[in-house]
CSV table of C-alpha atoms in Angstrom, one decimal:
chain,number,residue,atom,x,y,z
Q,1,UNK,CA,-50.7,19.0,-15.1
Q,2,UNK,CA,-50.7,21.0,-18.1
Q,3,UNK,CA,-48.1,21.2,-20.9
Q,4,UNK,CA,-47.1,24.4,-20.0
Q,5,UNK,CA,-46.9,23.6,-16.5
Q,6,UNK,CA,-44.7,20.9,-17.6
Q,7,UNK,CA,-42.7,23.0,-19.6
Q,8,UNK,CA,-42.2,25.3,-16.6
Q,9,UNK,CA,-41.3,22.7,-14.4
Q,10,UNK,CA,-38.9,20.7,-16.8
Q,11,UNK,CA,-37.4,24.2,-17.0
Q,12,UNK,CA,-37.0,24.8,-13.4
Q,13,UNK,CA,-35.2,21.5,-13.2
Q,14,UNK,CA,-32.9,22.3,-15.8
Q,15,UNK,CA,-32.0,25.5,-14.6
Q,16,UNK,CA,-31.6,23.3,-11.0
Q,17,UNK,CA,-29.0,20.9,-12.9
Q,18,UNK,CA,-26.8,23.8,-14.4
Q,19,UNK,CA,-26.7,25.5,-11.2
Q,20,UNK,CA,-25.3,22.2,-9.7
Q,21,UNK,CA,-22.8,21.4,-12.2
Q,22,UNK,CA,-21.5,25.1,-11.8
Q,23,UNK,CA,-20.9,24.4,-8.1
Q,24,UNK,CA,-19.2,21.1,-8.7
Q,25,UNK,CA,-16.4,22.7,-10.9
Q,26,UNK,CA,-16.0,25.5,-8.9
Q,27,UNK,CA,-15.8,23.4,-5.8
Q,28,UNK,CA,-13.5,20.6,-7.6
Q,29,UNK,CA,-11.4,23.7,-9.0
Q,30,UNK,CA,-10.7,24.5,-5.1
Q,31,UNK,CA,-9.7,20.7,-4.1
Q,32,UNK,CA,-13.2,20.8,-2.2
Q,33,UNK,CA,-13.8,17.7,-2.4
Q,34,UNK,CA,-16.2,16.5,0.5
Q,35,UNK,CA,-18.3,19.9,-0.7
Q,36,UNK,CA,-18.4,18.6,-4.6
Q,37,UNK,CA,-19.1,14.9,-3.2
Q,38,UNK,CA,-22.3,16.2,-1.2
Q,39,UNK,CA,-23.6,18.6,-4.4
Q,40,UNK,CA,-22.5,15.9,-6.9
Q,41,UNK,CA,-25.2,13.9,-4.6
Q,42,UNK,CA,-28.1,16.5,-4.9
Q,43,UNK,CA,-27.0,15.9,-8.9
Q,44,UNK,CA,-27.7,12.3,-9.0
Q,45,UNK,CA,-30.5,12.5,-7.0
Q,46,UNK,CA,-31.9,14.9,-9.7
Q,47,UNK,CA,-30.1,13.2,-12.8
Q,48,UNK,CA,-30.2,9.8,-12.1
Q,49,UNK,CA,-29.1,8.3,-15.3
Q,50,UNK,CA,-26.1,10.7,-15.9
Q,51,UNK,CA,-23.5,8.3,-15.8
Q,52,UNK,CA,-20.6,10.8,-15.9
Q,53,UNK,CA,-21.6,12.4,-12.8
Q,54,UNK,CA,-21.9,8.9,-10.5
Q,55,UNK,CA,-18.5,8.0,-12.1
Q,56,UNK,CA,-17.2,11.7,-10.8
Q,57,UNK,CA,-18.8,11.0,-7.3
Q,58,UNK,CA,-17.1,7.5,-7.4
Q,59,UNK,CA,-14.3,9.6,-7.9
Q,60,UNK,CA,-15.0,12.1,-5.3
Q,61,UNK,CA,-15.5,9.7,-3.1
Q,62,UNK,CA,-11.9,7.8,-4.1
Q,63,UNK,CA,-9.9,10.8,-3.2
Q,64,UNK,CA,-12.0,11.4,0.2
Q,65,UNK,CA,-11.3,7.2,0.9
Q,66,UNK,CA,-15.1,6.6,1.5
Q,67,UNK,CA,-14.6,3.4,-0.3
Q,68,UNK,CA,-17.9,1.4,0.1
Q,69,UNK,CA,-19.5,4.6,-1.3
Q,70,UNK,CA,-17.2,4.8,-4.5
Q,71,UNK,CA,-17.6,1.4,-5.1
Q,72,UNK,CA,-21.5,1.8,-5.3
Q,73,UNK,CA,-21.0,5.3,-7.4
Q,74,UNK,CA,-19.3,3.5,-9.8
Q,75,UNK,CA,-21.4,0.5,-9.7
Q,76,UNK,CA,-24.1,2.8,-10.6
Q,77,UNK,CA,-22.2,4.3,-13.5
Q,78,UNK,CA,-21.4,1.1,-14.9
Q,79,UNK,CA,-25.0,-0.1,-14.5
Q,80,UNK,CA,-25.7,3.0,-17.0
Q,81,UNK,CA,-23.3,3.1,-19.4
Q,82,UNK,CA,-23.0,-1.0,-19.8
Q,83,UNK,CA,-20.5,-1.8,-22.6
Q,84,UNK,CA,-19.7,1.4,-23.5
Q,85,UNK,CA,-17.9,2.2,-20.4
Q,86,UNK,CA,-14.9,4.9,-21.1
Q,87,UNK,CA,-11.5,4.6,-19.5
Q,88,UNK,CA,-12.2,7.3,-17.3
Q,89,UNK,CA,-14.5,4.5,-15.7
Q,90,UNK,CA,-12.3,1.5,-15.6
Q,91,UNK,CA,-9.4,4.0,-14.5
Q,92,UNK,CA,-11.7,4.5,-11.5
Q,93,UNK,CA,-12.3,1.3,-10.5
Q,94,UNK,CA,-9.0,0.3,-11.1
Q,95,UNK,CA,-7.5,2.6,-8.6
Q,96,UNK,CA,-10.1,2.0,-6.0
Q,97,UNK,CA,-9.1,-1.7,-6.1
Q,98,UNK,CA,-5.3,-0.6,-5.7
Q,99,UNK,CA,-6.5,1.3,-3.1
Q,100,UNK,CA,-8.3,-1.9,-1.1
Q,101,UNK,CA,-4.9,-3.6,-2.4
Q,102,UNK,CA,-7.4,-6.1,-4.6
Q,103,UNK,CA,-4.2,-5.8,-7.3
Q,104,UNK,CA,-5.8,-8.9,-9.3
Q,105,UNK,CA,-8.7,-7.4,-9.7
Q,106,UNK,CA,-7.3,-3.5,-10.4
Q,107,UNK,CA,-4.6,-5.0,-12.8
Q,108,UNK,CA,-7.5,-5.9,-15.6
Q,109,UNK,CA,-9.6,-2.8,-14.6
Q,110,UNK,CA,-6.3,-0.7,-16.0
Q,111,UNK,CA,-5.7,-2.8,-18.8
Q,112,UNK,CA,-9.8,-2.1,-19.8
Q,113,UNK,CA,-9.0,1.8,-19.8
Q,114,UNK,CA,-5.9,1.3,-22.0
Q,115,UNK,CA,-8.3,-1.1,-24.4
Q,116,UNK,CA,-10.8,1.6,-24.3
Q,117,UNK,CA,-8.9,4.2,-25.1
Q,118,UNK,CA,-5.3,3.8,-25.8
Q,119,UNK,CA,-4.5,7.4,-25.9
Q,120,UNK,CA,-6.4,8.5,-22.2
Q,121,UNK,CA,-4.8,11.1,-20.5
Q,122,UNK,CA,-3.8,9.0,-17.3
Q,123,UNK,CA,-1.8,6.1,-19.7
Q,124,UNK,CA,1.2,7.1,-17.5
Q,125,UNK,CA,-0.1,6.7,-14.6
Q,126,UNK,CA,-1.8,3.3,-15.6
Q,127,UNK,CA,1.5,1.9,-16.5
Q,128,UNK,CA,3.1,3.0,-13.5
Q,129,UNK,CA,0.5,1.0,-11.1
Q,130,UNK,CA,0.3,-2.1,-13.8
Q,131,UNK,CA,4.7,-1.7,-12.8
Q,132,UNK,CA,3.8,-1.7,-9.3
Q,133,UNK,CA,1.2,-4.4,-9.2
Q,134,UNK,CA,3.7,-7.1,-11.1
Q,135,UNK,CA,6.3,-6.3,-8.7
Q,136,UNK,CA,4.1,-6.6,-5.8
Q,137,UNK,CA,3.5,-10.3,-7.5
Q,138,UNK,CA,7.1,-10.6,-8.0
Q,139,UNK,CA,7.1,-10.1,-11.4
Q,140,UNK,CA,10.2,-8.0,-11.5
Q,141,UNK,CA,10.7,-8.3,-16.0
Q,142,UNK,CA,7.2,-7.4,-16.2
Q,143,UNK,CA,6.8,-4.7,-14.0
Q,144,UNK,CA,9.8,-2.8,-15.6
Q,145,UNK,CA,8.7,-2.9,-18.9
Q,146,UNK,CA,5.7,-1.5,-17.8
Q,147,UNK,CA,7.5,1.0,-16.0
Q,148,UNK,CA,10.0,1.8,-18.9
Q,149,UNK,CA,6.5,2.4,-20.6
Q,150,UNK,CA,5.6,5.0,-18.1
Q,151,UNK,CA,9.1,6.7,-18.3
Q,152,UNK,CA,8.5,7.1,-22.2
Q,153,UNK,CA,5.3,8.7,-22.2
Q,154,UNK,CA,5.4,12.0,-23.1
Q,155,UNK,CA,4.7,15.5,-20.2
Q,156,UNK,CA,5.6,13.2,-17.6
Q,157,UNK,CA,6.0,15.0,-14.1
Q,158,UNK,CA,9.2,15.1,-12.0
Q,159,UNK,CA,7.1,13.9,-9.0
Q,160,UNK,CA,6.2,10.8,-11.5
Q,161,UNK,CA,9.6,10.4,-13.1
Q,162,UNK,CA,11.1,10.3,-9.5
Q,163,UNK,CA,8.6,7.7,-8.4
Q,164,UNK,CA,8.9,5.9,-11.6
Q,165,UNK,CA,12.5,5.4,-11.1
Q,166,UNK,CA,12.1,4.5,-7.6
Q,167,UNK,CA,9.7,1.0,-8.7
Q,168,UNK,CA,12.5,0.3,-11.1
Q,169,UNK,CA,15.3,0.3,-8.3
Q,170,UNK,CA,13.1,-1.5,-6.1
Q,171,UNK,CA,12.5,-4.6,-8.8
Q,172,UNK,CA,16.1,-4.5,-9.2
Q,173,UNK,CA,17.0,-4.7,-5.5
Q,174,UNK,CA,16.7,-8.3,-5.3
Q,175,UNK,CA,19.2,-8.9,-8.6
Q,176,UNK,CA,20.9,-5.5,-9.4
Q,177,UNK,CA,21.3,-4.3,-6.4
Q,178,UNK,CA,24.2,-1.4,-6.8
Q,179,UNK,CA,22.5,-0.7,-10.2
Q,180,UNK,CA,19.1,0.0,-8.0
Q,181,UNK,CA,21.5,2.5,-5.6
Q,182,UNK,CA,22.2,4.4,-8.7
Q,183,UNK,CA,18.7,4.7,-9.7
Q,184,UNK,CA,17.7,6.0,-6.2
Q,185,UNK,CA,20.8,8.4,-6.3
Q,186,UNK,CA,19.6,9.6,-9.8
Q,187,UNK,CA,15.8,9.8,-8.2
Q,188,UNK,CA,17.6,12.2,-5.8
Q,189,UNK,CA,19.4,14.6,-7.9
Q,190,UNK,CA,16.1,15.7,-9.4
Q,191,UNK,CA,14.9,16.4,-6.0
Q,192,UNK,CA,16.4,15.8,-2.4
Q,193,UNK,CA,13.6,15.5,0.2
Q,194,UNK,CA,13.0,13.1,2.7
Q,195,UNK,CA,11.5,10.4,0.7
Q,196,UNK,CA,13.8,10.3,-1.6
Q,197,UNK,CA,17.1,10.6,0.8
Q,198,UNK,CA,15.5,7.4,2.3
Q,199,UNK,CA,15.0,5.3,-0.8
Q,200,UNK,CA,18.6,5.7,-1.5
Q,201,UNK,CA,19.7,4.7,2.4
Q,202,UNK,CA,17.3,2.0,1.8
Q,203,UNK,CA,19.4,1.1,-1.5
Q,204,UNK,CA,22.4,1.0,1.0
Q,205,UNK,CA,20.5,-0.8,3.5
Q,206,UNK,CA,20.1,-3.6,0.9
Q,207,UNK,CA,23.5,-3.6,-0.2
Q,208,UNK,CA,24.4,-4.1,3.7
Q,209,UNK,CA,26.3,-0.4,3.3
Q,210,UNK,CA,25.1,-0.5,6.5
Q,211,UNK,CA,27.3,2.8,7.3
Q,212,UNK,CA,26.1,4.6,4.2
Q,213,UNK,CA,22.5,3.7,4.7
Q,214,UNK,CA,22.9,5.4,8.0
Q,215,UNK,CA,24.5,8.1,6.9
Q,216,UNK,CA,21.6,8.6,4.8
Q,217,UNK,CA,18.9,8.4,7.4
Q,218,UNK,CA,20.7,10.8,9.5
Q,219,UNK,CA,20.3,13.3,6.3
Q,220,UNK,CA,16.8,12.5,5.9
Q,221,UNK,CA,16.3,13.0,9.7
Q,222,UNK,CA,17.6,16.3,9.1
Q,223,UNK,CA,15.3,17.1,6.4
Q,224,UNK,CA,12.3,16.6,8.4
Q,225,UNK,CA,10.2,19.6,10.1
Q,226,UNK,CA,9.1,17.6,12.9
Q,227,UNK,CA,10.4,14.6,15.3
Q,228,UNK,CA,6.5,13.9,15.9
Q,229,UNK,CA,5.4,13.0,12.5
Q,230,UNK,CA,5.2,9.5,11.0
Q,231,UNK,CA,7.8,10.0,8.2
Q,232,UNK,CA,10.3,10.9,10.9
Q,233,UNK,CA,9.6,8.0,13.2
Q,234,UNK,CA,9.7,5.6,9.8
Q,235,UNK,CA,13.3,6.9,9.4
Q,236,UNK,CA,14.4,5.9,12.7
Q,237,UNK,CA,12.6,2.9,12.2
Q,238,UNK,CA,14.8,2.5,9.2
Q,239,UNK,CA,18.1,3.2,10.6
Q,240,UNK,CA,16.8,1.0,14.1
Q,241,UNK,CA,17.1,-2.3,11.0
Q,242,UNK,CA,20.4,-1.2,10.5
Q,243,UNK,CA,21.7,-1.5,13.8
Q,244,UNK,CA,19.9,-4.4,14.3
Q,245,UNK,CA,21.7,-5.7,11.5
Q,246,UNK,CA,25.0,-4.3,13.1
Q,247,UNK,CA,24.2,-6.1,16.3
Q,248,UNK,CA,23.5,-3.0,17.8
Q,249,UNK,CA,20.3,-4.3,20.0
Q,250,UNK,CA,19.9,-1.9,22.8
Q,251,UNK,CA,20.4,1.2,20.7
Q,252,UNK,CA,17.8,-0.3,18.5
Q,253,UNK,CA,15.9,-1.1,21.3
Q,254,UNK,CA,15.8,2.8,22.6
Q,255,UNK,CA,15.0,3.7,18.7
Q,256,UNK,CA,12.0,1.1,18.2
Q,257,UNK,CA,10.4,1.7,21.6
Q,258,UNK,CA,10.1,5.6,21.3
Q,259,UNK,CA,8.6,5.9,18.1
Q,260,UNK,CA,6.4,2.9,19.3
Q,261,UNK,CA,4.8,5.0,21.8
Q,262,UNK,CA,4.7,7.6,19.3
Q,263,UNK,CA,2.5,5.2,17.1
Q,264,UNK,CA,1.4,2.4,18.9
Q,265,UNK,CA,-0.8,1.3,16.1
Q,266,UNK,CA,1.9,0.5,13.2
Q,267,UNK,CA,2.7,-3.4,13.7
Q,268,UNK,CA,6.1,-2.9,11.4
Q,269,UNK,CA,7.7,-1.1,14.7
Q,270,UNK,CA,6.4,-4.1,16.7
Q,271,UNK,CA,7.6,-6.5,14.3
Q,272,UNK,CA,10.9,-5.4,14.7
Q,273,UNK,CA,11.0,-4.7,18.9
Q,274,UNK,CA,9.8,-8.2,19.0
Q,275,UNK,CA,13.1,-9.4,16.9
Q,276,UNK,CA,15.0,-6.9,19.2
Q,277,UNK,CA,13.5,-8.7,22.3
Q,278,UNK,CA,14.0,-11.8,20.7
Q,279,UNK,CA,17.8,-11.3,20.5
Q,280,UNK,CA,18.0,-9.9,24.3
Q,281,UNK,CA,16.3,-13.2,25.5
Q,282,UNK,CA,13.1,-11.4,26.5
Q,283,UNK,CA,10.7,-13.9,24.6
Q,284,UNK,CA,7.7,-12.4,27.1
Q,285,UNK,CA,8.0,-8.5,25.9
Q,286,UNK,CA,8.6,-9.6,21.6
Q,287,UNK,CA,5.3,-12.4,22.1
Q,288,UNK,CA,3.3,-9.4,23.4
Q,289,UNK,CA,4.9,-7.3,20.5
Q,290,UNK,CA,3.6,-10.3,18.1
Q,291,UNK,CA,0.3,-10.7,19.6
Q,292,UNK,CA,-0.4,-6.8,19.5
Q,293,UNK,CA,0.4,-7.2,16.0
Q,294,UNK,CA,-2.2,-9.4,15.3
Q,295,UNK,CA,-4.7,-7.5,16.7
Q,296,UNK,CA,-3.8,-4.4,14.7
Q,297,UNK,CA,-5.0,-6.6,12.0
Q,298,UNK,CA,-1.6,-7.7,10.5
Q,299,UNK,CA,-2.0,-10.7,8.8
Q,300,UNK,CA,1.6,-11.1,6.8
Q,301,UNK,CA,3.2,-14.1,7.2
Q,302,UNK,CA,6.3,-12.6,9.0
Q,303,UNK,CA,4.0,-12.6,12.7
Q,304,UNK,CA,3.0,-15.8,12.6
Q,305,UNK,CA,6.0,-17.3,11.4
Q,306,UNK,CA,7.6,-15.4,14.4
Q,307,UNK,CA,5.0,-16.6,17.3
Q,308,UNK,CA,5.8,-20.3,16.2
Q,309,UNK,CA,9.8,-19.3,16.4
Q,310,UNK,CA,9.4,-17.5,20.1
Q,311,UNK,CA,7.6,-20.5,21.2
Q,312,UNK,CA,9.8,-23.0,20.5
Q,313,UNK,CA,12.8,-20.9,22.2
Q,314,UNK,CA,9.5,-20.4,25.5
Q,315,UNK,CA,9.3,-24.0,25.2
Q,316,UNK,CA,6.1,-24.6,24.5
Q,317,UNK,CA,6.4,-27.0,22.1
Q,318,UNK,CA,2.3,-27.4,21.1
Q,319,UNK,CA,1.7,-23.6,20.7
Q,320,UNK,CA,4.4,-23.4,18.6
Q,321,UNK,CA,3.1,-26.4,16.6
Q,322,UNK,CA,-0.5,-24.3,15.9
Q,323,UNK,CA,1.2,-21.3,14.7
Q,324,UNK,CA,3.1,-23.2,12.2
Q,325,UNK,CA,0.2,-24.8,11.1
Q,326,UNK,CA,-1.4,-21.4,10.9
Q,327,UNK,CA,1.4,-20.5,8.2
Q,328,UNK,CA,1.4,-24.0,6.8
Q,329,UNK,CA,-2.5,-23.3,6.2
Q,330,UNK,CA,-2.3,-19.5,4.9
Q,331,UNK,CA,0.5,-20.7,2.3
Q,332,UNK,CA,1.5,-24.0,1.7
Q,333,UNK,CA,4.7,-22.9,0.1
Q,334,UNK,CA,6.6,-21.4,2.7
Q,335,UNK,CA,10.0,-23.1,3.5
Q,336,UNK,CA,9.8,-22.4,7.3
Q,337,UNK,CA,7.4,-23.7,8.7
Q,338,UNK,CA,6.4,-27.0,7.2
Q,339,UNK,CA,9.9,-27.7,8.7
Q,340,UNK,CA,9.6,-26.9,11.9
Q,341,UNK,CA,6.4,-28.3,12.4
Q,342,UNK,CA,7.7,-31.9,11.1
Q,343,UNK,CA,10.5,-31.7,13.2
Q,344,UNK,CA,8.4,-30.4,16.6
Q,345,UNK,CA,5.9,-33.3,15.8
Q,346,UNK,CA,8.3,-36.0,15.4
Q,347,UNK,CA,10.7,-34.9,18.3
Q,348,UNK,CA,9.0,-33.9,21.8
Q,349,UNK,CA,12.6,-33.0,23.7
Q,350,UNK,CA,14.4,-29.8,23.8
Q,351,UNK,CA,14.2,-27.9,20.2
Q,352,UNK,CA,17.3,-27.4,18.2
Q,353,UNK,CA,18.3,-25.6,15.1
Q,354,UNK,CA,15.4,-23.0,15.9
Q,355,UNK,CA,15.7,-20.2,13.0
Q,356,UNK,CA,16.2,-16.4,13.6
Q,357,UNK,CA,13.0,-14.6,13.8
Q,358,UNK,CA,12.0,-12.8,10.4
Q,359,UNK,CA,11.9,-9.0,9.6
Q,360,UNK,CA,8.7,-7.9,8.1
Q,361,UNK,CA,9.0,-7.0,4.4
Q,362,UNK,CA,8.4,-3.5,3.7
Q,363,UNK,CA,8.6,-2.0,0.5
Q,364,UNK,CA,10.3,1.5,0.3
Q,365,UNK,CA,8.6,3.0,-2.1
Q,366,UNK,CA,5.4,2.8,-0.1
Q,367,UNK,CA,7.4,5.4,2.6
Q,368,UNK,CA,6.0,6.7,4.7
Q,369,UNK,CA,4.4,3.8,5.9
Q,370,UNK,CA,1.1,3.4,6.3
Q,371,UNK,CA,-0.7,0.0,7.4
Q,372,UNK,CA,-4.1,-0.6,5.8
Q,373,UNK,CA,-6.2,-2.0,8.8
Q,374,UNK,CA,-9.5,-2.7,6.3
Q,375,UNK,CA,-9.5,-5.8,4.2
Q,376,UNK,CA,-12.0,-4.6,1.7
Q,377,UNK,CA,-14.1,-7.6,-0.1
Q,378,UNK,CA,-16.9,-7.3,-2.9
Q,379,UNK,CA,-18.7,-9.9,-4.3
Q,380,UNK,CA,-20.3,-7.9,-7.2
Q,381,UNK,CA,-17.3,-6.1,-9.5
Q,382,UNK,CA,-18.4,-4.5,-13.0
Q,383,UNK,CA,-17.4,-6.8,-15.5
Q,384,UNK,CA,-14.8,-5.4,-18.1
């Protein structure tokens, strides 16, 4: 090849690369995301070592929740750039692990964008998800400073402020809780929708208002456009707790099956029929709730503490034994079941003293529900 074919070609390229990065704006400018993802592809294959551009794909990919592939994007961005990663990089990551609920793991990725750059553009939004992650860990002091942080940076959205102040009345729930009911009330004055109507019933809820937190759930009910979507059913879910908490089974029992065969596929409905069916002495119907749960992928401690509980009240004494070890195993710390499996053990006649069946925990600020059926390992992380 000559030097002026070269030249000619090297120029071709370039002009090929331009053209590209014109089409990812425009398509990125339109919310086109899938579109940008497959040019910002033709990009890399033709760029290679542009680090910026797999970082954007990682991104691309993020928003579009091809996961495996933004992981390897931003592998491959990392690989490039090396030690001088920007924020925009560790940002990336860091919400990709939130999003695979690897909070360990996205917790120092955030705090690596804030060390890299302490005034990058998404600060408030890092502190907001460094607030959610320490609550998440129980970390309630933590998490509101971080939080607080959020509230006091500067150009902060209503839709942030609102969600802001709906992680701080969730940390305070379990200490404050009529200061967290004012929070979620002031969350609502600066906007009344459905998410926000049932935060504050939830606030209620907590409080054991049980009447209020009805109340509000019928508002919220009213606020949405359609009985068939998910955020709907997850506010009769919602007001189905209260009157179980009222006592109120078969009303709850009407409530929890309906939207369950709206959406057989969310185990917090089933959680809760099984409790129902618990507490209308049809252990059959709430251990087939339990075991659909597990095979929905719900691994929270609540279903297996549960299958050991409906056991014992079935009688059957060595199945209820294994599930108890199964919580026993899965964390060592838990108050229930080490109990019940030392009395079961020691005492093979009719069980006594059996505890109610648990509630799954749900947190409200996560509404509408959604129940995250991958459990998303990687060996290999970039190393911040």
């Amino acid at each position: 090849m000559s030097y002026r074919e070269f030249l000619q070609g090297y120029e071709k390229e370039t002009n090929q690369i331009d053209d590209l990065k014109e089409a990812i704006e425009y398509h990125l400018s339109l919310g086109d995301f899938n579109t940008a993802s497959t040019v910002l592809c033709q990009l890399v294959t033709l760029d290679g070592y542009n680090a910026a551009e797999w970082a954007n794909l990682g991104h691309c990919y993020l928003l579009l929740e091809r996961l495996d592939e933004s992981f390897r994007a931003y592998s491959n961005a990392h690989l490039i750039w090396k030690d001088s990663a920007p924020a925009q990089l560790w940002y990336g990551l860091g919400l990709l692990c939130f999003k695979c609920r690897l909070f360990e793991m996205a917790e120092r990725y955030f705090q690596a964008a804030l060390r890299a750059d302490p005034k990058f553009e998404h600060t408030s939004h890092i502190y907001l998800k460094l607030g959610i992650i320490n609550k998440k860990s129980k970390q309630y002091l933590k998490a509101i400073t971080y939080l607080r942080n959020c509230l006091n940076t500067q150009d902060l959205s209503e839709e942030q402020t609102i969600e802001t102040l709906c992680q701080i009345a969730n940390c305070l729930e379990v200490s404050r809780k009529s200061y967290a009911i004012e929070l979620y009330q002031v969350a609502r004055n600066l906007k009344s929708n459905l998410k926000t109507t049932a935060c504050l019933g939830w606030g209620y809820f907590v409080n054991k208002d049980y009447d209020k937190a009805i109340a509000m759930f019928n508002e919220a009910l009213s606020l949405a456009e359609n009985p068939e979507t998910k955020p709907y059913c997850d506010v009769v879910y919602l007001k189905a707790r209260c009157l179980i908490e009222t006592k109120s089974f078969h009303r709850a029992l009407s409530l929890l099956t309906s939207i369950t065969s709206k959406y057989p596929q969310e185990p917090i409905y089933k959680m809760s029929l099984a409790v129902v069916y618990v507490e209308l002495e049809q252990c059959q119907n709430a251990l087939a709730c339990l075991y659909s749960c597990l095979t929905l992928k719900y691994d929270e401690i609540e279903a297996y503490i549960n299958l050991g509980i409906v056991n014992e009240l079935m009688f059957q004494r060595e199945e209820a034994i294994a599930w108890y070890q199964k919580v026993i195993d899965k964390n060592p710390a838990n108050n229930i079941a080490p109990k019940r499996f030392k009395l079961l053990s020691k005492h093979k006649n009719k069980p006594r003293n059996i505890p109610e069946p648990l509630q799954p925990n749900i947190d409200i600020t996560e509404f509408p529900f959604k129940h995250i059926e991958w459990n998303y390992q990687q060996t290999a992380y970039p190393q911040n």
